Coordinates of C-alpha atoms and ligand atoms in Angstrom, one line a residue:
X1 CA 0.1 -0.1 0.0
X2 CA 1.5 3.3 -1.0
X3 CA 2.4 5.7 1.7
X4 CA 1.1 9.0 0.2
X5 CA 2.4 11.3 2.9
X6 CA 6.1 10.0 1.9
X7 CA 5.4 10.2 -1.7
X8 CA 4.2 13.8 -1.6
X9 CA 7.1 14.7 0.6
X10 CA 9.8 13.4 -1.8
X11 CA 7.8 15.7 -4.5
X12 CA 7.5 18.7 -2.4
X13 CA 10.7 20.6 -3.3
X14 CA 10.1 19.9 -7.0
X15 CA 6.6 20.6 -7.6
X16 CA 3.7 18.5 -8.9
X17 CA 1.4 16.6 -6.8
X18 CA 0.4 13.1 -5.4
X19 CA -3.0 11.9 -4.7
X20 CA -5.1 8.9 -4.0
X21 CA -6.1 7.0 -7.2
X22 CA -9.7 7.4 -8.5
X23 CA -11.9 5.2 -10.5
X24 CA -10.4 6.0 -13.5
X25 CA -6.9 5.3 -12.4
X26 CA -6.6 1.5 -13.8
X27 CA -4.0 0.0 -15.8
X28 CA -5.7 -2.7 -18.1
X29 CA -8.1 -3.8 -15.4
X30 CA -5.5 -3.6 -12.4
X31 CA -6.7 -0.6 -9.9
X32 CA -3.8 1.9 -8.6
X33 CA -3.8 3.0 -5.2
X34 CA -1.9 6.5 -6.0
X35 CA -1.3 8.8 -8.6
X36 CA 2.1 11.0 -8.6
X37 CA 2.3 13.9 -11.1
X38 CA 5.8 15.5 -11.2
X39 CA 6.5 18.4 -13.3
X40 CA 10.3 18.1 -13.8
X41 CA 12.9 15.1 -14.4
X42 CA 14.1 15.9 -10.8
X43 CA 10.6 15.1 -9.5
X44 CA 10.3 11.9 -11.3
X45 CA 13.9 10.9 -9.8
X46 CA 12.6 11.9 -6.2
X47 CA 9.2 10.2 -6.3
X48 CA 10.5 7.1 -8.2
X49 CA 13.4 6.4 -5.7
X50 CA 10.7 6.9 -2.9
X51 CA 8.2 4.5 -4.5
X52 CA 10.9 1.8 -4.9
X53 CA 11.9 2.2 -1.4
X54 CA 8.4 1.4 -0.5
X55 CA 8.4 -1.6 -2.7
X56 CA 5.7 -0.2 -5.0
X57 CA 4.9 -1.3 -8.6
X58 CA 5.3 1.8 -10.7
X59 CA 3.4 2.0 -14.1
X60 CA 4.1 5.1 -16.2
X61 CA 1.1 6.9 -18.2
X62 CA 1.0 9.5 -20.7
X63 CA -2.3 10.4 -22.0
X64 CA -3.5 6.7 -21.2
X65 CA -4.7 5.8 -24.6
X66 CA -2.8 2.6 -24.8
X67 CA -2.7 1.5 -21.4
X68 CA -4.3 -1.7 -22.4
X69 CA -1.7 -2.7 -24.9
X70 CA 0.9 -5.4 -23.3
X71 CA -0.1 -8.0 -20.8
X72 CA -1.8 -6.4 -17.7
X73 CA 0.8 -5.7 -15.1
X74 CA 0.8 -8.0 -12.0
X75 CA 0.4 -4.8 -9.7
X76 CA 0.2 -1.1 -10.4
X77 CA 0.5 0.5 -6.8
X78 CA 1.5 3.8 -8.3
X79 CA 0.7 5.4 -11.6
X80 CA 3.4 8.0 -12.6
X81 CA 1.5 10.5 -14.9
X82 CA 3.9 12.1 -17.2
X83 CA 1.7 14.8 -18.5
X84 CA 3.3 17.5 -16.2
X85 CA 6.6 17.1 -18.3
X86 CA 5.3 18.8 -21.3
X87 CA 7.9 21.2 -22.3
X88 CA 9.5 21.1 -26.0
X89 CA 13.0 21.5 -24.9
X90 CA 14.8 22.2 -28.2
X91 CA 14.0 22.1 -32.1
X92 CA 17.1 22.4 -33.8
X93 CA 15.8 23.1 -37.2
X94 CA 19.1 23.3 -38.9
X95 CA 20.0 20.1 -37.6
X96 CA 16.6 18.4 -38.3
X97 CA 16.3 17.6 -34.4
X98 CA 13.7 18.1 -31.7
X99 CA 14.0 17.3 -28.2
X100 CA 10.9 16.9 -26.1
X101 CA 9.8 16.0 -22.6
X102 CA 7.9 12.7 -22.5
X103 CA 4.5 14.1 -21.5
X104 CA 4.5 16.4 -24.4
X105 CA 1.5 15.6 -26.7
X106 CA 2.8 14.5 -30.1
X107 CA 0.2 16.9 -31.7
X108 CA 2.2 19.9 -30.1
X109 CA 5.3 18.7 -31.1
X110 CA 4.1 18.3 -34.6
X111 CA 2.7 21.9 -34.7
X112 CA 5.9 23.3 -33.5
X113 CA 8.1 21.7 -36.3
X114 CA 5.4 22.5 -38.9
X115 CA 6.5 25.9 -38.6
X116 CA 9.6 25.1 -40.0
X117 CA 8.3 22.9 -42.8
X118 CA 9.5 19.7 -40.9
X119 CA 7.8 16.8 -39.6
X120 CA 8.2 13.9 -37.2
X121 CA 7.1 10.9 -39.4
X122 CA 5.0 8.7 -37.2
X123 CA 1.7 9.3 -39.0
X124 CA -0.2 9.1 -35.8
X125 CA -4.1 9.1 -37.0
X126 CA -5.9 12.1 -36.2
X127 CA -8.1 10.5 -33.0
X128 CA -4.8 9.7 -31.4
X129 CA -3.2 13.1 -32.0
X130 CA -6.7 14.5 -30.7
X131 CA -6.7 12.3 -27.7
X132 CA -3.4 13.6 -26.6
X133 CA -1.0 10.7 -27.1
X134 CA 2.3 11.7 -25.6
X135 CA 6.1 11.3 -26.8
X136 CA 6.6 8.9 -24.2
X137 CA 3.7 6.7 -25.1
X138 CA 4.6 7.0 -28.6
X139 CA 8.2 5.6 -27.8
X140 CA 7.1 2.9 -25.4
X141 CA 4.4 1.6 -27.6
X142 CA 6.8 1.5 -30.5
X143 CA 3.9 1.4 -33.1
X144 CA 4.4 2.6 -36.6
X145 CA 2.4 3.9 -39.3
X146 CA 2.6 3.9 -43.3
X147 CA 5.6 5.9 -43.9
X148 CA 7.6 3.3 -41.9
X149 CA 8.5 1.8 -45.4
X150 CA 10.5 4.8 -46.4
X151 CA 11.3 6.6 -43.2
X152 CA 11.7 3.9 -40.5
X153 CA 9.8 3.2 -37.4
X154 CA 9.9 5.1 -34.1
X155 CA 13.1 3.1 -33.3
X156 CA 15.0 4.4 -36.3
X157 CA 13.6 8.1 -35.7
X158 CA 14.7 8.2 -32.0
X159 CA 18.2 9.8 -31.5
X160 CA 18.3 9.5 -27.8
X161 CA 16.6 9.5 -24.5
X162 CA 16.9 10.5 -20.8
X163 CA 15.3 7.7 -18.6
X164 CA 14.9 7.5 -14.7
X165 CA 15.5 4.0 -13.4
X166 CA 13.7 2.8 -10.3
X167 CA 16.3 3.7 -7.9
X168 CA 16.4 7.2 -9.0
X169 CA 19.3 6.8 -11.3
X170 CA 19.0 9.3 -14.3
X171 CA 20.7 7.8 -17.5
X172 CA 21.1 9.2 -20.8
X173 CA 22.0 7.6 -24.1
X174 CA 22.5 9.0 -27.8
X175 CA 21.9 12.8 -28.0
X176 CA 20.5 15.4 -30.2
X177 CA 23.3 14.8 -32.8
X178 CA 22.6 12.1 -35.4
X179 CA 26.3 10.8 -35.2
X180 CA 26.4 10.4 -31.4
X181 CA 26.2 6.7 -30.9
X182 CA 28.5 6.6 -28.0
X183 CA 27.4 4.0 -25.0
X184 CA 24.4 1.9 -24.4
X185 CA 21.4 2.7 -26.7
X186 CA 18.9 3.0 -24.1
X187 CA 16.6 5.0 -26.4
X188 CA 16.3 2.0 -29.0
X189 CA 15.8 -0.4 -25.7
X190 CA 12.9 1.5 -24.5
X191 CA 11.2 1.7 -27.8
X192 CA 8.2 -0.8 -27.3
X193 CA 9.2 -1.6 -23.8
X194 CA 5.8 -0.4 -22.4
X195 CA 7.4 1.1 -19.5
X196 CA 9.1 -1.8 -18.1
X197 CA 12.8 -0.8 -18.2
X198 CA 12.6 3.1 -17.0
X199 CA 10.7 6.1 -17.0
X200 CA 11.5 8.1 -20.2
X201 CA 11.7 11.8 -19.3
X202 CA 13.0 13.3 -22.3
X203 CA 13.6 12.1 -25.9
X204 CA 15.3 13.4 -29.1
X205 CA 14.0 12.6 -32.5
X206 CA 15.3 13.0 -36.0
X207 CA 13.0 15.2 -38.3
X208 CA 12.5 15.2 -41.9
X209 CA 11.7 18.1 -44.2
X210 CA 7.9 18.2 -45.2
X211 CA 7.2 17.4 -48.8
X212 CA 5.0 19.9 -50.3
X213 CA 3.1 17.7 -52.8
X214 CA 1.6 14.2 -52.5
X215 CA -0.5 12.0 -54.5
X216 CA -2.5 8.7 -53.5
X217 CA -2.9 5.9 -55.9
X218 CA -5.5 3.4 -54.7
X219 CA -6.3 0.0 -56.4
X220 CA -8.3 -3.1 -55.3
X221 CA -8.5 -6.7 -56.3
X222 CA -8.0 -10.4 -55.2
X223 CA -5.7 -11.0 -52.2
X224 CA -2.6 -12.5 -54.1
X225 CA -2.9 -9.8 -56.8
X226 CA -3.1 -6.9 -54.3
X227 CA 0.1 -8.8 -52.4
X228 CA 1.8 -8.8 -55.9
X229 CA 1.1 -5.2 -56.9
X230 CA 2.2 -4.0 -53.7
X231 CA 5.5 -5.8 -54.0
X232 CA 5.9 -4.5 -57.4
X233 CA 5.6 -0.9 -56.3
X234 CA 8.1 -1.4 -53.2
X235 CA 10.6 -2.9 -55.6
X236 CA 10.2 -0.1 -58.4
X237 CA 12.1 2.8 -58.9
X238 CA 9.2 5.0 -57.9
X239 CA 10.3 5.5 -54.3
X240 CA 6.9 5.3 -52.6
X241 CA 6.7 7.0 -49.4
X242 CA 4.1 4.1 -48.4
X243 CA 2.5 1.3 -49.6
X244 CA -0.3 0.1 -47.4
X245 CA -2.8 -3.0 -47.6
X246 CA -6.2 -3.1 -46.3
X247 CA -8.2 -6.5 -46.0
X248 CA -11.4 -6.1 -44.3
X249 CA -12.8 -8.9 -42.2
X250 CA -14.4 -11.6 -44.1
X251 CA -13.3 -10.4 -47.6
X252 CA -11.6 -12.1 -50.6
X253 CA -10.5 -8.6 -51.8
X254 CA -8.3 -6.2 -50.5
X255 CA -7.3 -2.6 -51.3
X256 CA -3.8 -1.2 -51.9
X257 CA -2.8 2.4 -51.5
X258 CA 0.4 4.1 -52.5
X259 CA 1.6 7.4 -51.3
X260 CA 4.2 9.3 -53.3
X261 CA 5.5 12.6 -51.9
X262 CA 7.9 15.0 -53.5
X263 CA 7.7 18.4 -55.4
X264 CA 5.9 19.4 -58.2
X265 CA 4.9 17.6 -61.6
X266 CA 7.1 14.6 -60.8
X267 CA 4.9 13.5 -58.0
X268 CA 2.0 13.3 -60.6
X269 CA 4.1 11.4 -63.1
X270 CA 5.3 8.9 -60.4
X271 CA 1.5 8.5 -59.4
X272 CA 0.6 7.8 -62.9
X273 CA 3.3 5.1 -63.1
X274 CA 2.2 3.6 -59.8
X275 CA -1.6 3.6 -60.9
X276 CA -0.3 1.4 -63.9
X277 CA 1.4 -1.1 -61.6
X278 CA -1.9 -1.4 -59.2
X279 CA -4.3 -0.9 -61.8
X280 CA -5.6 1.8 -59.8
X281 CA -6.7 5.5 -59.8
X282 CA -4.6 8.7 -58.5
X283 CA -6.5 10.7 -55.8
X284 CA -5.4 13.6 -53.7
X285 CA -6.7 12.4 -50.4
X286 CA -5.9 9.1 -48.5
X287 CA -8.5 6.2 -48.4
X288 CA -10.6 6.7 -45.3
X289 CA -8.6 3.8 -43.5
X290 CA -5.2 5.2 -43.8
X291 CA -2.9 5.2 -40.8
X292 CA -5.8 4.0 -38.5
X293 CA -5.6 0.4 -36.9
X294 CA -7.9 -2.1 -38.4
X295 CA -11.4 -2.2 -36.6
X296 CA -10.9 1.2 -35.1
X297 CA -13.4 3.9 -35.8
X298 CA -11.4 6.7 -37.3
X299 CA -13.6 9.4 -35.9
X300 CA -13.3 8.2 -32.2
X301 CA -11.3 10.4 -29.8
X302 CA -11.8 7.8 -26.9
X303 CA -9.2 5.8 -25.4
X304 CA -7.7 2.5 -26.6
X305 CA -11.1 0.6 -26.5
X306 CA -12.5 1.5 -29.9
X307 CA -12.3 -1.8 -31.6
X308 CA -15.4 -2.8 -29.9
X309 CA -13.8 -5.9 -28.2
X310 CA -11.6 -7.2 -31.0
X311 CA -8.3 -8.5 -30.0
X312 CA -5.6 -6.3 -31.7
X313 CA -2.4 -8.1 -32.7
X314 CA 0.6 -7.2 -34.7
X315 CA 1.6 -9.5 -37.5
X316 CA 4.9 -9.2 -39.3
X317 CA 6.0 -10.9 -42.4
X318 CA 8.7 -10.7 -44.9
X319 CA 7.9 -8.5 -48.2
X320 CA 7.3 -11.8 -50.1
X321 CA 5.2 -13.2 -47.1
X322 CA 2.5 -10.7 -46.9
X323 CA 0.7 -12.6 -49.5
X324 CA 0.7 -15.7 -47.3
X325 CA -0.3 -13.8 -44.3
X326 CA -3.4 -12.3 -46.4
X327 CA -4.3 -15.8 -47.7
X328 CA -3.7 -17.3 -44.1
X329 CA -6.3 -14.8 -42.6
X330 CA -8.9 -15.7 -45.1
X331 CA -8.3 -19.4 -44.3
X332 CA -8.5 -18.9 -40.7
X333 CA -11.9 -17.0 -40.9
X334 CA -13.4 -19.9 -42.7
X335 CA -11.9 -22.6 -40.6
X336 CA -12.5 -21.1 -37.0
X337 CA -15.5 -18.8 -37.6
X338 CA -13.5 -15.6 -36.7
X339 CA -13.2 -12.2 -38.4
X340 CA -9.7 -11.0 -39.2
X341 CA -9.1 -7.3 -40.5
X342 CA -5.5 -6.9 -41.6
X343 CA -4.0 -3.6 -42.4
X344 CA -0.7 -2.5 -42.6
X345 CA 2.7 -1.7 -44.6
X346 CA 3.4 -4.1 -47.7
X347 CA 6.7 -4.3 -46.4
X348 CA 5.4 -6.5 -43.7
X349 CA 4.5 -4.7 -40.5
X350 CA 0.7 -5.2 -40.1
X351 CA -2.0 -4.9 -37.5
X352 CA -4.9 -7.5 -37.3
X353 CA -8.3 -7.1 -35.4
X354 CA -9.5 -10.5 -34.7
X355 CA -13.1 -10.9 -33.5
X356 CA -14.5 -14.4 -32.4
X357 CA -14.6 -16.6 -29.0
X358 CA -11.6 -16.6 -27.1
X359 CA -10.9 -20.3 -28.1
X360 CA -11.6 -19.4 -31.9
X361 CA -9.3 -16.4 -31.6
X362 CA -6.5 -18.6 -30.0
X363 CA -6.8 -20.9 -33.0
X364 CA -6.9 -18.1 -35.6
X365 CA -3.8 -16.4 -34.1
X366 CA -2.0 -19.8 -34.0
X367 CA -3.0 -20.2 -37.9
X368 CA -1.5 -16.6 -38.8
X369 CA 1.7 -17.7 -36.7
X370 CA 1.9 -20.8 -38.9
X371 CA 1.9 -18.8 -42.2
X372 CA 5.5 -17.7 -41.6
X373 CA 8.0 -20.6 -42.3
X374 CA 9.9 -19.6 -38.9
X375 CA 9.6 -16.8 -36.2
X376 CA 12.4 -14.9 -38.0
X377 CA 10.3 -14.5 -41.2
X378 CA 7.1 -13.4 -39.2
X379 CA 5.7 -13.0 -36.0
X380 CA 2.1 -12.4 -34.5
X381 CA 2.0 -10.8 -31.3
X382 CA -1.1 -9.7 -29.2
X383 CA -1.0 -6.1 -28.2
X384 CA -4.7 -6.0 -26.8
X385 CA -7.0 -8.5 -25.7
X386 CA -9.6 -9.5 -23.2
X387 CA -8.7 -11.4 -20.0
X388 CA -10.5 -14.5 -21.5
X389 CA -8.6 -14.4 -24.9
X390 CA -5.2 -13.9 -22.8
X391 CA -5.9 -16.9 -21.0
X392 CA -6.8 -18.9 -24.1
X393 CA -3.5 -18.0 -26.0
X394 CA 0.1 -17.3 -25.8
X395 CA 0.1 -13.6 -26.4
X396 CA 3.8 -13.2 -27.5
X397 CA 4.4 -16.4 -29.5
X398 CA 7.9 -17.9 -30.0
X399 CA 10.3 -15.2 -29.0
X400 CA 14.2 -15.4 -29.5
X401 CA 16.6 -13.6 -27.0
X402 CA 14.4 -13.9 -24.1
X403 CA 17.3 -14.7 -21.9
X404 CA 19.0 -11.5 -23.0
X405 CA 16.0 -9.6 -22.3
X406 CA 15.6 -10.9 -19.0
X407 CA 19.2 -10.0 -18.2
X408 CA 18.6 -6.4 -19.4
X409 CA 15.5 -6.2 -17.1
X410 CA 17.4 -7.4 -14.1
X411 CA 20.0 -5.1 -14.8
X412 CA 17.9 -1.9 -15.1
X413 CA 14.9 -3.0 -12.6
X414 CA 16.3 -5.6 -10.2
X415 CA 13.5 -5.3 -7.9
X416 CA 10.8 -5.5 -10.7
X417 CA 9.3 -2.1 -9.7
X418 CA 8.3 -1.3 -13.1
X419 CA 5.2 -2.5 -14.6
X420 CA 6.1 -6.0 -13.5
X421 CA 4.7 -8.6 -15.9
X422 CA 3.4 -6.5 -18.7
X423 CA 6.1 -7.7 -21.1
X424 CA 7.3 -10.9 -23.0
X425 CA 8.3 -13.6 -20.7
X426 CA 6.8 -12.0 -17.4
X427 CA 9.0 -9.0 -17.6
Ligands
FAD1 C1 -0.2 4.7 -37.2 C2 -0.5 4.6 -35.8 C3 -1.7 4.3 -35.4 C4 -1.9 3.9 -34.1 N1 -3.2 3.9 -33.6 C5 -3.6 3.5 -32.5 C6 -4.9 3.4 -32.0 O1 -6.0 3.4 -32.9 N2 -5.0 3.1 -30.8 C7 -4.0 3.2 -29.9 O2 -4.2 3.0 -28.6 N3 -2.8 3.4 -30.2 C8 -2.6 3.8 -31.5 N4 -1.3 4.0 -31.7 C9 -0.2 3.8 -30.8 C10 0.1 5.0 -30.3 O3 1.3 5.6 -30.7 C11 -0.4 5.1 -28.8 O4 -1.7 4.9 -28.5 C12 0.0 6.5 -28.1 O5 1.4 7.1 -28.8 C13 0.1 6.1 -26.6 O6 0.3 7.5 -26.0 P1 -0.1 7.6 -24.6 O7 0.3 9.0 -24.1 O8 -1.7 7.5 -24.5 O9 0.7 6.4 -23.8 P2 -0.1 5.6 -22.7 O10 -1.3 4.9 -23.0 O11 -0.1 6.6 -21.5 O12 1.1 4.6 -22.4 C14 1.3 3.5 -23.3 C15 2.6 2.7 -22.9 O13 3.6 3.3 -22.7 C16 4.0 3.2 -21.3 N5 4.4 4.8 -21.1 C17 4.1 6.0 -21.2 N6 4.9 7.1 -21.2 C18 5.9 6.5 -20.6 C19 7.2 7.1 -20.4 N7 7.3 8.4 -20.1 N8 8.3 6.1 -19.9 C20 8.2 4.8 -20.1 N9 6.8 4.3 -20.4 C21 5.8 5.2 -20.7 C22 2.9 3.1 -20.6 O14 3.2 2.5 -19.3 C23 2.0 2.2 -21.4 O15 2.6 0.8 -21.2 C24 -1.0 4.1 -33.1 C25 0.2 4.4 -33.7 C26 0.6 4.7 -34.9 C27 1.9 5.1 -35.3

């Protein structure tokens, strides 16, 4: 049980507040007892050190939109709310670098850098931006959008991070200079770690110049054709910024959407050439489903529950393995009476929304996993699921390097004080 008086005492000289948890302070079904909202990195150090001394399990929270991703933590005594750390520390427009505190909404960051015609290419959909998704949450979920194809994922875009470990140690890695690769690359380690290794207080990201002109090409057809067209565009000289595939649940047909970016007439010419490859039409606007997760209503501004109970999974494949994944989804639907909506980049990072009974969902996830010849060539990990579904399946599937991951956890969080049990292998 958290000793609120001592937690508040630790924060006193640094600003911020500590309060008893309310009905909304729940982490994927696990109620917290206290919430601390520091307003500086020093405050995070002080309150986390005190929480660990009390033996508490601490779970970081940004806007709280993806708190139900990853396994539910074994305990969540203290929620460490990062929204008080909301400063944009530095925008080095000349260096194409931005440094921000972890609780800064991604929307604010994007607005600032837009002033210099630059962008952080993470493609969060509008409802995520409106929901206040934070820099720390973005890094810790490690999710990626359409332009991952050309610009890389969050792990490629993050240059450095400052993190507070459970004993109050502050560690930094990388920096705001692209070439600085000295030391242990904590920033990459923390990407997608769901807050299990440390509390990110600040991160530096690589920016890209915003390209003034863009065109979309959209085509549709049978699953195998769409996969082949998408592959052709990726392998072409057209340098697409993104090639996305969308297959609605229950469908033998999928859509492919290609994004071309650049300056002037060349964009239109490349778009016409891409339209030839996918048998599609050129349009100015993205398709309605662009950058949204499958099954998610694009108009929603609520938290992470919009898929109406669907199990959300991330499915990866090789470029040539995407066709097999699409046909495996169709086969699993017919065999197990489930619905599987698949959407994501043709380069092989897709999301799947699976609807069905827990048992059928478990069988369908197993079927999707079997579509890849080996875990090196494709994985399916469950991001969000009900307790019943989690009980029926192995959310992570076969994972390599578990011993190494456990060793890192022991090194950074030996007492298992940060979101215990949230990550693969009980980390
Ligand atoms: C194209 C695209 C589409 C997406 N669509 C959706 C969507 O539809 N729904 C959705 O929920 N997400 C979606 N995401 C993921 C999205 O990035 C996250 O929802 C969002 O960024 C989380 O921000 P948050 O502040 O709400 O995080 P929170 O929900 O507060 O936290 C998310 C996780 O990060 C941890 N965490 C938060 N802050 C820190 C910190 N400072 N240090 C360490 N750990 C921390 C938390 O403990 C938790 O495990 C999408 C991402 C992309 C790129």
